[in-house]
Amino acid sequence: MVTRTAPSHLSARERTRRAARGGASQSVPAPLLVPALIAVAFLVLPLVGLLVRAPWRHIGAALSGSDATQALVLSLWTATTATAISLVIGVPLAWVLARTRFPGQRLLRALVTLPLVLPPVVGGVALLLAFGRTGIIGRYLNSWFGLTIPFTPIAVVMAETFVAMPFLIITVEGALRSADQGFEEAAATLGAKRMAVFRRITVPMIAPSLGAGAVLCWARALGEFGATITFAGSFPGQTETMPIAVYYALESDPDAAIALSLVLLLVSVVVLVSLRDRWLRGGSVP
């Protein structure tokens, strides 16, 4: 029997890829195949039901209303703004968690990732108690600057940032922990300043994971509902995002709710599919 081996001139990474592709063609044991098929059915069938029940003939009319357009535009710009804020303040926090050691670090990491498991409505209540007119911070914003945050577009951005930023932080922190620090140490040895090392070496090195975290953050912000409706309310054109519009439309006009859901589904699928090969395979080189 002839055993096929990888050519010696191939890199270790390329040999690993070829071995992985070869392993993917193996038959799946029945004890794993059955639960896997059940999982696929559980995740895919609701989406199929959405597509089957969609009012395709009337979808244009369902989406032509000004409320739907305003909700879509609001959702897109608030999700994008929340992602930008998360990049500006979340990436430095991820670096602190990954590259430094200090007392209470584990507690801080637990608090940072808490919104991942915290019910969104609870997050909205917490934001309201912190930044509301009588909140621990909001009272001073109101009395000193006359600034009221709840039930405004700013509240939408804050709610989405609160629930979405942990996705970016844990993704970037994991990338920083697994990254080879040899290049950073070499640059520091040659006299590069720490911020220059961060900008020119660290960020490009974790760029795939950074992109993946940003995409996940954006997608989570786009679909946020509980914290938003609790902290920002539902005012058409101001704080009514697409998920909130879907919720209210389901009560009075199910066809419109399905049409709005299809728009959210389409936007999410297009973003994830278009960026998957480049970013969500963290670090793979074409």
PDB file of C-alpha atoms in Angstrom:
ATOM      1  CA  MET A   1       0.000   0.000   0.000  1.00  0.00           C
ATOM      2  CA  VAL A   2       1.328   3.413  -0.969  1.00  0.00           C
ATOM      3  CA  THR A   3       1.175   6.136   1.647  1.00  0.00           C
ATOM      4  CA  ARG A   4       0.814   9.658   0.342  1.00  0.00           C
ATOM      5  CA  THR A   5       2.888  12.257   2.149  1.00  0.00           C
ATOM      6  CA  ALA A   6       2.976  15.985   1.789  1.00  0.00           C
ATOM      7  CA  PRO A   7       5.862  17.356  -0.287  1.00  0.00           C
ATOM      8  CA  SER A   8       8.803  18.424   1.804  1.00  0.00           C
ATOM      9  CA  HIS A   9       8.853  21.939   0.364  1.00  0.00           C
ATOM     10  CA  LEU A  10       5.450  22.750   1.832  1.00  0.00           C
ATOM     11  CA  SER A  11       5.300  24.832   4.974  1.00  0.00           C
ATOM     12  CA  ALA A  12       4.029  23.376   8.220  1.00  0.00           C
ATOM     13  CA  ARG A  13       0.906  25.540   7.949  1.00  0.00           C
ATOM     14  CA  GLU A  14       0.158  24.291   4.435  1.00  0.00           C
ATOM     15  CA  ARG A  15       0.655  20.677   5.492  1.00  0.00           C
ATOM     16  CA  THR A  16      -1.713  21.273   8.407  1.00  0.00           C
ATOM     17  CA  ARG A  17      -4.303  22.704   6.031  1.00  0.00           C
ATOM     18  CA  ARG A  18      -4.050  19.757   3.686  1.00  0.00           C
ATOM     19  CA  ALA A  19      -4.365  17.338   6.560  1.00  0.00           C
ATOM     20  CA  ALA A  20      -7.433  19.202   7.817  1.00  0.00           C
ATOM     21  CA  ARG A  21      -9.023  19.063   4.366  1.00  0.00           C
ATOM     22  CA  GLY A  22      -8.300  15.385   4.177  1.00  0.00           C
ATOM     23  CA  GLY A  23      -9.799  14.762   7.621  1.00  0.00           C
ATOM     24  CA  ALA A  24     -12.975  16.621   6.670  1.00  0.00           C
ATOM     25  CA  SER A  25     -13.851  13.903   4.151  1.00  0.00           C
ATOM     26  CA  GLN A  26     -14.078  11.156   6.762  1.00  0.00           C
ATOM     27  CA  SER A  27     -17.455   9.594   7.439  1.00  0.00           C
ATOM     28  CA  VAL A  28     -19.329  10.851  10.491  1.00  0.00           C
ATOM     29  CA  PRO A  29     -20.149   8.316  13.231  1.00  0.00           C
ATOM     30  CA  ALA A  30     -23.890   7.824  13.681  1.00  0.00           C
ATOM     31  CA  PRO A  31     -23.846   8.877  17.376  1.00  0.00           C
ATOM     32  CA  LEU A  32     -22.498  12.277  16.238  1.00  0.00           C
ATOM     33  CA  LEU A  33     -24.439  12.571  12.999  1.00  0.00           C
ATOM     34  CA  VAL A  34     -27.919  12.308  14.530  1.00  0.00           C
ATOM     35  CA  PRO A  35     -27.471  15.092  17.133  1.00  0.00           C
ATOM     36  CA  ALA A  36     -25.736  17.217  14.517  1.00  0.00           C
ATOM     37  CA  LEU A  37     -28.708  16.877  12.151  1.00  0.00           C
ATOM     38  CA  ILE A  38     -31.091  17.725  14.991  1.00  0.00           C
ATOM     39  CA  ALA A  39     -29.060  20.855  15.766  1.00  0.00           C
ATOM     40  CA  VAL A  40     -29.095  21.899  12.102  1.00  0.00           C
ATOM     41  CA  ALA A  41     -32.849  21.381  11.909  1.00  0.00           C
ATOM     42  CA  PHE A  42     -33.434  23.315  15.111  1.00  0.00           C
ATOM     43  CA  LEU A  43     -31.395  26.276  13.874  1.00  0.00           C
ATOM     44  CA  VAL A  44     -32.457  26.294  10.229  1.00  0.00           C
ATOM     45  CA  LEU A  45     -36.164  25.383  10.318  1.00  0.00           C
ATOM     46  CA  PRO A  46     -37.277  28.670  11.966  1.00  0.00           C
ATOM     47  CA  LEU A  47     -35.493  30.578   9.202  1.00  0.00           C
ATOM     48  CA  VAL A  48     -37.121  28.371   6.586  1.00  0.00           C
ATOM     49  CA  GLY A  49     -40.488  29.047   8.186  1.00  0.00           C
ATOM     50  CA  LEU A  50     -39.804  32.772   7.977  1.00  0.00           C
ATOM     51  CA  LEU A  51     -39.023  32.499   4.277  1.00  0.00           C
ATOM     52  CA  VAL A  52     -42.012  30.264   3.543  1.00  0.00           C
ATOM     53  CA  ARG A  53     -44.507  32.488   5.366  1.00  0.00           C
ATOM     54  CA  ALA A  54     -43.104  35.713   3.938  1.00  0.00           C
ATOM     55  CA  PRO A  55     -45.670  37.832   2.042  1.00  0.00           C
ATOM     56  CA  TRP A  56     -43.505  38.081  -1.068  1.00  0.00           C
ATOM     57  CA  ARG A  57     -46.257  39.678  -3.185  1.00  0.00           C
ATOM     58  CA  HIS A  58     -46.867  42.437  -0.674  1.00  0.00           C
ATOM     59  CA  ILE A  59     -43.391  42.834   0.791  1.00  0.00           C
ATOM     60  CA  GLY A  60     -42.810  46.115  -1.039  1.00  0.00           C
ATOM     61  CA  ALA A  61     -45.940  47.656   0.414  1.00  0.00           C
ATOM     62  CA  ALA A  62     -45.078  46.362   3.874  1.00  0.00           C
ATOM     63  CA  LEU A  63     -41.667  48.022   3.736  1.00  0.00           C
ATOM     64  CA  SER A  64     -42.737  51.227   2.007  1.00  0.00           C
ATOM     65  CA  GLY A  65     -44.025  52.834   5.192  1.00  0.00           C
ATOM     66  CA  SER A  66     -42.011  55.684   6.605  1.00  0.00           C
ATOM     67  CA  ASP A  67     -41.814  54.015  10.013  1.00  0.00           C
ATOM     68  CA  ALA A  68     -40.076  50.959   8.570  1.00  0.00           C
ATOM     69  CA  THR A  69     -37.575  53.081   6.657  1.00  0.00           C
ATOM     70  CA  GLN A  70     -36.853  55.236   9.683  1.00  0.00           C
ATOM     71  CA  ALA A  71     -36.417  52.158  11.877  1.00  0.00           C
ATOM     72  CA  LEU A  72     -33.962  50.597   9.413  1.00  0.00           C
ATOM     73  CA  VAL A  73     -31.898  53.771   9.051  1.00  0.00           C
ATOM     74  CA  LEU A  74     -31.853  54.267  12.825  1.00  0.00           C
ATOM     75  CA  SER A  75     -30.779  50.677  13.427  1.00  0.00           C
ATOM     76  CA  LEU A  76     -27.938  50.872  10.894  1.00  0.00           C
ATOM     77  CA  TRP A  77     -26.418  54.099  12.168  1.00  0.00           C
ATOM     78  CA  THR A  78     -26.816  53.304  15.869  1.00  0.00           C
ATOM     79  CA  ALA A  79     -25.269  49.837  15.413  1.00  0.00           C
ATOM     80  CA  THR A  80     -22.388  51.379  13.474  1.00  0.00           C
ATOM     81  CA  THR A  81     -21.879  54.082  16.096  1.00  0.00           C
ATOM     82  CA  ALA A  82     -21.997  51.528  18.917  1.00  0.00           C
ATOM     83  CA  THR A  83     -19.370  49.436  17.110  1.00  0.00           C
ATOM     84  CA  ALA A  84     -17.122  52.452  16.590  1.00  0.00           C
ATOM     85  CA  ILE A  85     -17.358  53.338  20.283  1.00  0.00           C
ATOM     86  CA  SER A  86     -16.628  49.731  21.210  1.00  0.00           C
ATOM     87  CA  LEU A  87     -13.491  49.770  19.039  1.00  0.00           C
ATOM     88  CA  VAL A  88     -12.239  53.000  20.598  1.00  0.00           C
ATOM     89  CA  ILE A  89     -12.697  51.968  24.239  1.00  0.00           C
ATOM     90  CA  GLY A  90     -13.018  48.181  24.022  1.00  0.00           C
ATOM     91  CA  VAL A  91      -9.736  47.370  22.281  1.00  0.00           C
ATOM     92  CA  PRO A  92      -7.636  49.162  24.926  1.00  0.00           C
ATOM     93  CA  LEU A  93      -9.564  47.314  27.644  1.00  0.00           C
ATOM     94  CA  ALA A  94      -8.934  44.001  25.877  1.00  0.00           C
ATOM     95  CA  TRP A  95      -5.209  44.834  25.782  1.00  0.00           C
ATOM     96  CA  VAL A  96      -5.208  45.643  29.504  1.00  0.00           C
ATOM     97  CA  LEU A  97      -6.921  42.330  30.321  1.00  0.00           C
ATOM     98  CA  ALA A  98      -4.602  40.323  28.074  1.00  0.00           C
ATOM     99  CA  ARG A  99      -1.199  41.901  28.674  1.00  0.00           C
ATOM    100  CA  THR A 100      -1.201  43.171  32.257  1.00  0.00           C
ATOM    101  CA  ARG A 101      -1.550  41.696  35.726  1.00  0.00           C
ATOM    102  CA  PHE A 102      -3.137  43.537  38.636  1.00  0.00           C
ATOM    103  CA  PRO A 103      -5.247  42.777  41.719  1.00  0.00           C
ATOM    104  CA  GLY A 104      -8.891  42.202  40.898  1.00  0.00           C
ATOM    105  CA  GLN A 105      -8.238  41.356  37.266  1.00  0.00           C
ATOM    106  CA  ARG A 106     -10.436  38.268  37.331  1.00  0.00           C
ATOM    107  CA  LEU A 107     -13.263  40.241  38.877  1.00  0.00           C
ATOM    108  CA  LEU A 108     -12.901  42.935  36.219  1.00  0.00           C
ATOM    109  CA  ARG A 109     -12.986  40.344  33.441  1.00  0.00           C
ATOM    110  CA  ALA A 110     -16.122  38.822  34.953  1.00  0.00           C
ATOM    111  CA  LEU A 111     -17.816  42.223  35.137  1.00  0.00           C
ATOM    112  CA  VAL A 112     -16.820  43.069  31.557  1.00  0.00           C
ATOM    113  CA  THR A 113     -18.254  39.841  30.189  1.00  0.00           C
ATOM    114  CA  LEU A 114     -21.354  39.922  32.408  1.00  0.00           C
ATOM    115  CA  PRO A 115     -23.564  41.559  29.720  1.00  0.00           C
ATOM    116  CA  LEU A 116     -23.086  38.399  27.647  1.00  0.00           C
ATOM    117  CA  VAL A 117     -25.212  36.406  30.091  1.00  0.00           C
ATOM    118  CA  LEU A 118     -27.211  39.202  31.694  1.00  0.00           C
ATOM    119  CA  PRO A 119     -30.810  39.446  30.430  1.00  0.00           C
ATOM    120  CA  PRO A 120     -30.926  42.503  28.159  1.00  0.00           C
ATOM    121  CA  VAL A 121     -33.923  43.923  30.020  1.00  0.00           C
ATOM    122  CA  VAL A 122     -31.885  43.856  33.226  1.00  0.00           C
ATOM    123  CA  GLY A 123     -29.132  45.690  31.384  1.00  0.00           C
ATOM    124  CA  GLY A 124     -31.638  48.335  30.347  1.00  0.00           C
ATOM    125  CA  VAL A 125     -32.839  48.739  33.926  1.00  0.00           C
ATOM    126  CA  ALA A 126     -29.221  49.069  35.095  1.00  0.00           C
ATOM    127  CA  LEU A 127     -28.557  51.756  32.484  1.00  0.00           C
ATOM    128  CA  LEU A 128     -31.701  53.569  33.542  1.00  0.00           C
ATOM    129  CA  LEU A 129     -30.658  53.509  37.200  1.00  0.00           C
ATOM    130  CA  ALA A 130     -27.204  54.786  36.293  1.00  0.00           C
ATOM    131  CA  PHE A 131     -27.998  57.390  33.635  1.00  0.00           C
ATOM    132  CA  GLY A 132     -31.663  58.230  34.270  1.00  0.00           C
ATOM    133  CA  ARG A 133     -32.727  61.594  35.668  1.00  0.00           C
ATOM    134  CA  THR A 134     -32.450  60.232  39.199  1.00  0.00           C
ATOM    135  CA  GLY A 135     -29.604  57.827  38.424  1.00  0.00           C
ATOM    136  CA  ILE A 136     -26.269  57.865  40.183  1.00  0.00           C
ATOM    137  CA  ILE A 137     -24.689  59.650  37.197  1.00  0.00           C
ATOM    138  CA  GLY A 138     -27.721  60.932  35.324  1.00  0.00           C
ATOM    139  CA  ARG A 139     -28.791  63.239  38.141  1.00  0.00           C
ATOM    140  CA  TYR A 140     -25.542  65.183  37.819  1.00  0.00           C
ATOM    141  CA  LEU A 141     -25.721  65.250  34.022  1.00  0.00           C
ATOM    142  CA  ASN A 142     -29.201  66.668  34.315  1.00  0.00           C
ATOM    143  CA  SER A 143     -28.485  69.250  37.021  1.00  0.00           C
ATOM    144  CA  TRP A 144     -25.072  70.397  35.774  1.00  0.00           C
ATOM    145  CA  PHE A 145     -25.487  70.234  31.997  1.00  0.00           C
ATOM    146  CA  GLY A 146     -29.232  69.839  31.481  1.00  0.00           C
ATOM    147  CA  LEU A 147     -28.548  66.568  29.679  1.00  0.00           C
ATOM    148  CA  THR A 148     -31.220  63.877  29.761  1.00  0.00           C
ATOM    149  CA  ILE A 149     -30.120  60.607  28.165  1.00  0.00           C
ATOM    150  CA  PRO A 150     -33.012  58.116  28.512  1.00  0.00           C
ATOM    151  CA  PHE A 151     -35.525  57.884  25.646  1.00  0.00           C
ATOM    152  CA  THR A 152     -33.199  59.602  23.171  1.00  0.00           C
ATOM    153  CA  PRO A 153     -31.080  58.286  20.267  1.00  0.00           C
ATOM    154  CA  ILE A 154     -28.065  58.532  22.579  1.00  0.00           C
ATOM    155  CA  ALA A 155     -29.755  56.016  24.856  1.00  0.00           C
ATOM    156  CA  VAL A 156     -30.132  53.626  21.895  1.00  0.00           C
ATOM    157  CA  VAL A 157     -26.409  53.802  21.177  1.00  0.00           C
ATOM    158  CA  MET A 158     -25.533  53.322  24.838  1.00  0.00           C
ATOM    159  CA  ALA A 159     -27.825  50.307  25.192  1.00  0.00           C
ATOM    160  CA  GLU A 160     -26.405  48.670  22.070  1.00  0.00           C
ATOM    161  CA  THR A 161     -22.839  49.391  23.157  1.00  0.00           C
ATOM    162  CA  PHE A 162     -23.491  47.900  26.587  1.00  0.00           C
ATOM    163  CA  VAL A 163     -24.703  44.559  25.255  1.00  0.00           C
ATOM    164  CA  ALA A 164     -22.436  44.322  22.178  1.00  0.00           C
ATOM    165  CA  MET A 165     -19.005  45.509  23.300  1.00  0.00           C
ATOM    166  CA  PRO A 166     -18.184  42.342  25.321  1.00  0.00           C
ATOM    167  CA  PHE A 167     -18.229  40.356  22.057  1.00  0.00           C
ATOM    168  CA  LEU A 168     -15.451  42.557  20.729  1.00  0.00           C
ATOM    169  CA  ILE A 169     -13.488  42.516  23.978  1.00  0.00           C
ATOM    170  CA  ILE A 170     -13.370  38.741  24.438  1.00  0.00           C
ATOM    171  CA  THR A 171     -12.479  38.202  20.767  1.00  0.00           C
ATOM    172  CA  VAL A 172      -9.620  40.701  20.826  1.00  0.00           C
ATOM    173  CA  GLU A 173      -8.394  39.562  24.235  1.00  0.00           C
ATOM    174  CA  GLY A 174      -8.184  35.975  23.011  1.00  0.00           C
ATOM    175  CA  ALA A 175      -6.229  37.087  19.963  1.00  0.00           C
ATOM    176  CA  LEU A 176      -3.815  39.117  22.071  1.00  0.00           C
ATOM    177  CA  ARG A 177      -3.224  36.206  24.423  1.00  0.00           C
ATOM    178  CA  SER A 178      -2.444  33.792  21.589  1.00  0.00           C
ATOM    179  CA  ALA A 179      -0.372  36.228  19.499  1.00  0.00           C
ATOM    180  CA  ASP A 180       3.383  35.830  19.303  1.00  0.00           C
ATOM    181  CA  GLN A 181       4.912  38.691  21.289  1.00  0.00           C
ATOM    182  CA  GLY A 182       8.348  38.214  19.736  1.00  0.00           C
ATOM    183  CA  PHE A 183       7.797  40.896  17.102  1.00  0.00           C
ATOM    184  CA  GLU A 184       6.617  43.377  19.707  1.00  0.00           C
ATOM    185  CA  GLU A 185       9.610  42.649  21.924  1.00  0.00           C
ATOM    186  CA  ALA A 186      11.978  43.010  18.975  1.00  0.00           C
ATOM    187  CA  ALA A 187      10.488  46.381  18.052  1.00  0.00           C
ATOM    188  CA  ALA A 188      10.763  47.558  21.652  1.00  0.00           C
ATOM    189  CA  THR A 189      14.395  46.427  21.750  1.00  0.00           C
ATOM    190  CA  LEU A 190      15.083  48.520  18.650  1.00  0.00           C
ATOM    191  CA  GLY A 191      13.722  51.598  20.414  1.00  0.00           C
ATOM    192  CA  ALA A 192      10.124  51.778  19.232  1.00  0.00           C
ATOM    193  CA  LYS A 193       7.747  53.432  21.674  1.00  0.00           C
ATOM    194  CA  ARG A 194       4.957  51.355  23.166  1.00  0.00           C
ATOM    195  CA  MET A 195       2.171  53.146  21.285  1.00  0.00           C
ATOM    196  CA  ALA A 196       4.101  52.817  18.033  1.00  0.00           C
ATOM    197  CA  VAL A 197       4.468  49.081  18.668  1.00  0.00           C
ATOM    198  CA  PHE A 198       0.764  48.831  19.377  1.00  0.00           C
ATOM    199  CA  ARG A 199      -0.252  50.710  16.208  1.00  0.00           C
ATOM    200  CA  ARG A 200       2.238  49.214  13.751  1.00  0.00           C
ATOM    201  CA  ILE A 201       2.696  45.668  15.034  1.00  0.00           C
ATOM    202  CA  THR A 202       0.043  44.605  17.534  1.00  0.00           C
ATOM    203  CA  VAL A 203      -3.011  45.893  15.677  1.00  0.00           C
ATOM    204  CA  PRO A 204      -2.000  44.500  12.247  1.00  0.00           C
ATOM    205  CA  MET A 205      -1.108  41.175  13.888  1.00  0.00           C
ATOM    206  CA  ILE A 206      -4.583  40.760  15.405  1.00  0.00           C
ATOM    207  CA  ALA A 207      -6.438  42.409  12.524  1.00  0.00           C
ATOM    208  CA  PRO A 208      -8.427  39.277  11.528  1.00  0.00           C
ATOM    209  CA  SER A 209      -9.692  38.772  15.081  1.00  0.00           C
ATOM    210  CA  LEU A 210     -10.274  42.496  15.462  1.00  0.00           C
ATOM    211  CA  GLY A 211     -12.418  42.447  12.338  1.00  0.00           C
ATOM    212  CA  ALA A 212     -14.284  39.374  13.535  1.00  0.00           C
ATOM    213  CA  GLY A 213     -14.992  40.988  16.889  1.00  0.00           C
ATOM    214  CA  ALA A 214     -16.212  44.162  15.203  1.00  0.00           C
ATOM    215  CA  VAL A 215     -18.571  42.192  12.960  1.00  0.00           C
ATOM    216  CA  LEU A 216     -19.983  40.250  15.907  1.00  0.00           C
ATOM    217  CA  CYS A 217     -20.351  43.476  17.872  1.00  0.00           C
ATOM    218  CA  TRP A 218     -22.173  45.171  14.999  1.00  0.00           C
ATOM    219  CA  ALA A 219     -24.502  42.234  14.434  1.00  0.00           C
ATOM    220  CA  ARG A 220     -25.351  42.035  18.132  1.00  0.00           C
ATOM    221  CA  ALA A 221     -26.013  45.780  18.285  1.00  0.00           C
ATOM    222  CA  LEU A 222     -28.239  45.586  15.218  1.00  0.00           C
ATOM    223  CA  GLY A 223     -30.430  42.939  16.837  1.00  0.00           C
ATOM    224  CA  GLU A 224     -30.590  44.441  20.317  1.00  0.00           C
ATOM    225  CA  PHE A 225     -34.099  44.754  21.744  1.00  0.00           C
ATOM    226  CA  GLY A 226     -34.488  44.359  25.522  1.00  0.00           C
ATOM    227  CA  ALA A 227     -32.025  46.941  26.808  1.00  0.00           C
ATOM    228  CA  THR A 228     -33.011  49.387  24.067  1.00  0.00           C
ATOM    229  CA  ILE A 229     -36.744  49.367  24.702  1.00  0.00           C
ATOM    230  CA  THR A 230     -36.169  49.611  28.473  1.00  0.00           C
ATOM    231  CA  PHE A 231     -33.645  52.450  28.399  1.00  0.00           C
ATOM    232  CA  ALA A 232     -34.575  54.268  25.190  1.00  0.00           C
ATOM    233  CA  GLY A 233     -38.248  53.458  24.752  1.00  0.00           C
ATOM    234  CA  SER A 234     -40.005  53.277  21.391  1.00  0.00           C
ATOM    235  CA  PHE A 235     -40.521  56.578  19.581  1.00  0.00           C
ATOM    236  CA  PRO A 236     -40.802  56.275  15.778  1.00  0.00           C
ATOM    237  CA  GLY A 237     -37.973  58.084  14.052  1.00  0.00           C
ATOM    238  CA  GLN A 238     -36.061  58.604  17.307  1.00  0.00           C
ATOM    239  CA  THR A 239     -35.596  55.403  19.281  1.00  0.00           C
ATOM    240  CA  GLU A 240     -37.673  52.768  17.473  1.00  0.00           C
ATOM    241  CA  THR A 241     -35.112  50.394  15.982  1.00  0.00           C
ATOM    242  CA  MET A 242     -35.909  47.501  13.646  1.00  0.00           C
ATOM    243  CA  PRO A 243     -36.286  44.834  16.375  1.00  0.00           C
ATOM    244  CA  ILE A 244     -38.717  47.093  18.239  1.00  0.00           C
ATOM    245  CA  ALA A 245     -40.609  47.803  15.029  1.00  0.00           C
ATOM    246  CA  VAL A 246     -40.885  44.055  14.408  1.00  0.00           C
ATOM    247  CA  TYR A 247     -42.235  43.508  17.915  1.00  0.00           C
ATOM    248  CA  TYR A 248     -45.004  46.112  17.578  1.00  0.00           C
ATOM    249  CA  ALA A 249     -45.836  45.172  14.003  1.00  0.00           C
ATOM    250  CA  LEU A 250     -46.355  41.559  15.065  1.00  0.00           C
ATOM    251  CA  GLU A 251     -49.296  42.644  17.188  1.00  0.00           C
ATOM    252  CA  SER A 252     -51.138  44.609  14.500  1.00  0.00           C
ATOM    253  CA  ASP A 253     -49.702  43.592  11.106  1.00  0.00           C
ATOM    254  CA  PRO A 254     -47.980  40.175  11.013  1.00  0.00           C
ATOM    255  CA  ASP A 255     -47.085  40.546   7.321  1.00  0.00           C
ATOM    256  CA  ALA A 256     -45.206  43.765   8.045  1.00  0.00           C
ATOM    257  CA  ALA A 257     -43.430  42.081  10.973  1.00  0.00           C
ATOM    258  CA  ILE A 258     -42.299  39.239   8.716  1.00  0.00           C
ATOM    259  CA  ALA A 259     -41.132  41.692   6.058  1.00  0.00           C
ATOM    260  CA  LEU A 260     -39.112  43.681   8.592  1.00  0.00           C
ATOM    261  CA  SER A 261     -37.654  40.449   9.960  1.00  0.00           C
ATOM    262  CA  LEU A 262     -36.554  39.491   6.452  1.00  0.00           C
ATOM    263  CA  VAL A 263     -34.719  42.795   6.107  1.00  0.00           C
ATOM    264  CA  LEU A 264     -32.827  42.182   9.345  1.00  0.00           C
ATOM    265  CA  LEU A 265     -32.083  38.619   8.265  1.00  0.00           C
ATOM    266  CA  LEU A 266     -30.819  39.770   4.880  1.00  0.00           C
ATOM    267  CA  VAL A 267     -28.582  42.480   6.312  1.00  0.00           C
ATOM    268  CA  SER A 268     -27.073  40.088   8.868  1.00  0.00           C
ATOM    269  CA  VAL A 269     -26.490  37.318   6.328  1.00  0.00           C
ATOM    270  CA  VAL A 270     -24.899  39.647   3.774  1.00  0.00           C
ATOM    271  CA  VAL A 271     -22.489  41.102   6.346  1.00  0.00           C
ATOM    272  CA  LEU A 272     -21.478  37.772   7.882  1.00  0.00           C
ATOM    273  CA  VAL A 273     -21.091  35.934   4.569  1.00  0.00           C
ATOM    274  CA  SER A 274     -19.166  38.722   2.859  1.00  0.00           C
ATOM    275  CA  LEU A 275     -16.702  39.067   5.741  1.00  0.00           C
ATOM    276  CA  ARG A 276     -16.418  35.448   6.834  1.00  0.00           C
ATOM    277  CA  ASP A 277     -13.621  34.367   4.512  1.00  0.00           C
ATOM    278  CA  ARG A 278     -11.552  37.429   5.347  1.00  0.00           C
ATOM    279  CA  TRP A 279     -12.064  37.882   9.071  1.00  0.00           C
ATOM    280  CA  LEU A 280     -14.087  35.220  10.792  1.00  0.00           C
ATOM    281  CA  ARG A 281     -11.475  32.559  10.092  1.00  0.00           C
ATOM    282  CA  GLY A 282      -9.174  34.473  12.381  1.00  0.00           C
ATOM    283  CA  GLY A 283      -5.726  34.626  10.998  1.00  0.00           C
ATOM    284  CA  SER A 284      -5.867  32.266   8.038  1.00  0.00           C
ATOM    285  CA  VAL A 285      -3.707  33.388   5.162  1.00  0.00           C
ATOM    286  CA  PRO A 286      -4.938  32.882   1.588  1.00  0.00           C
TER     287      PRO A 286
END
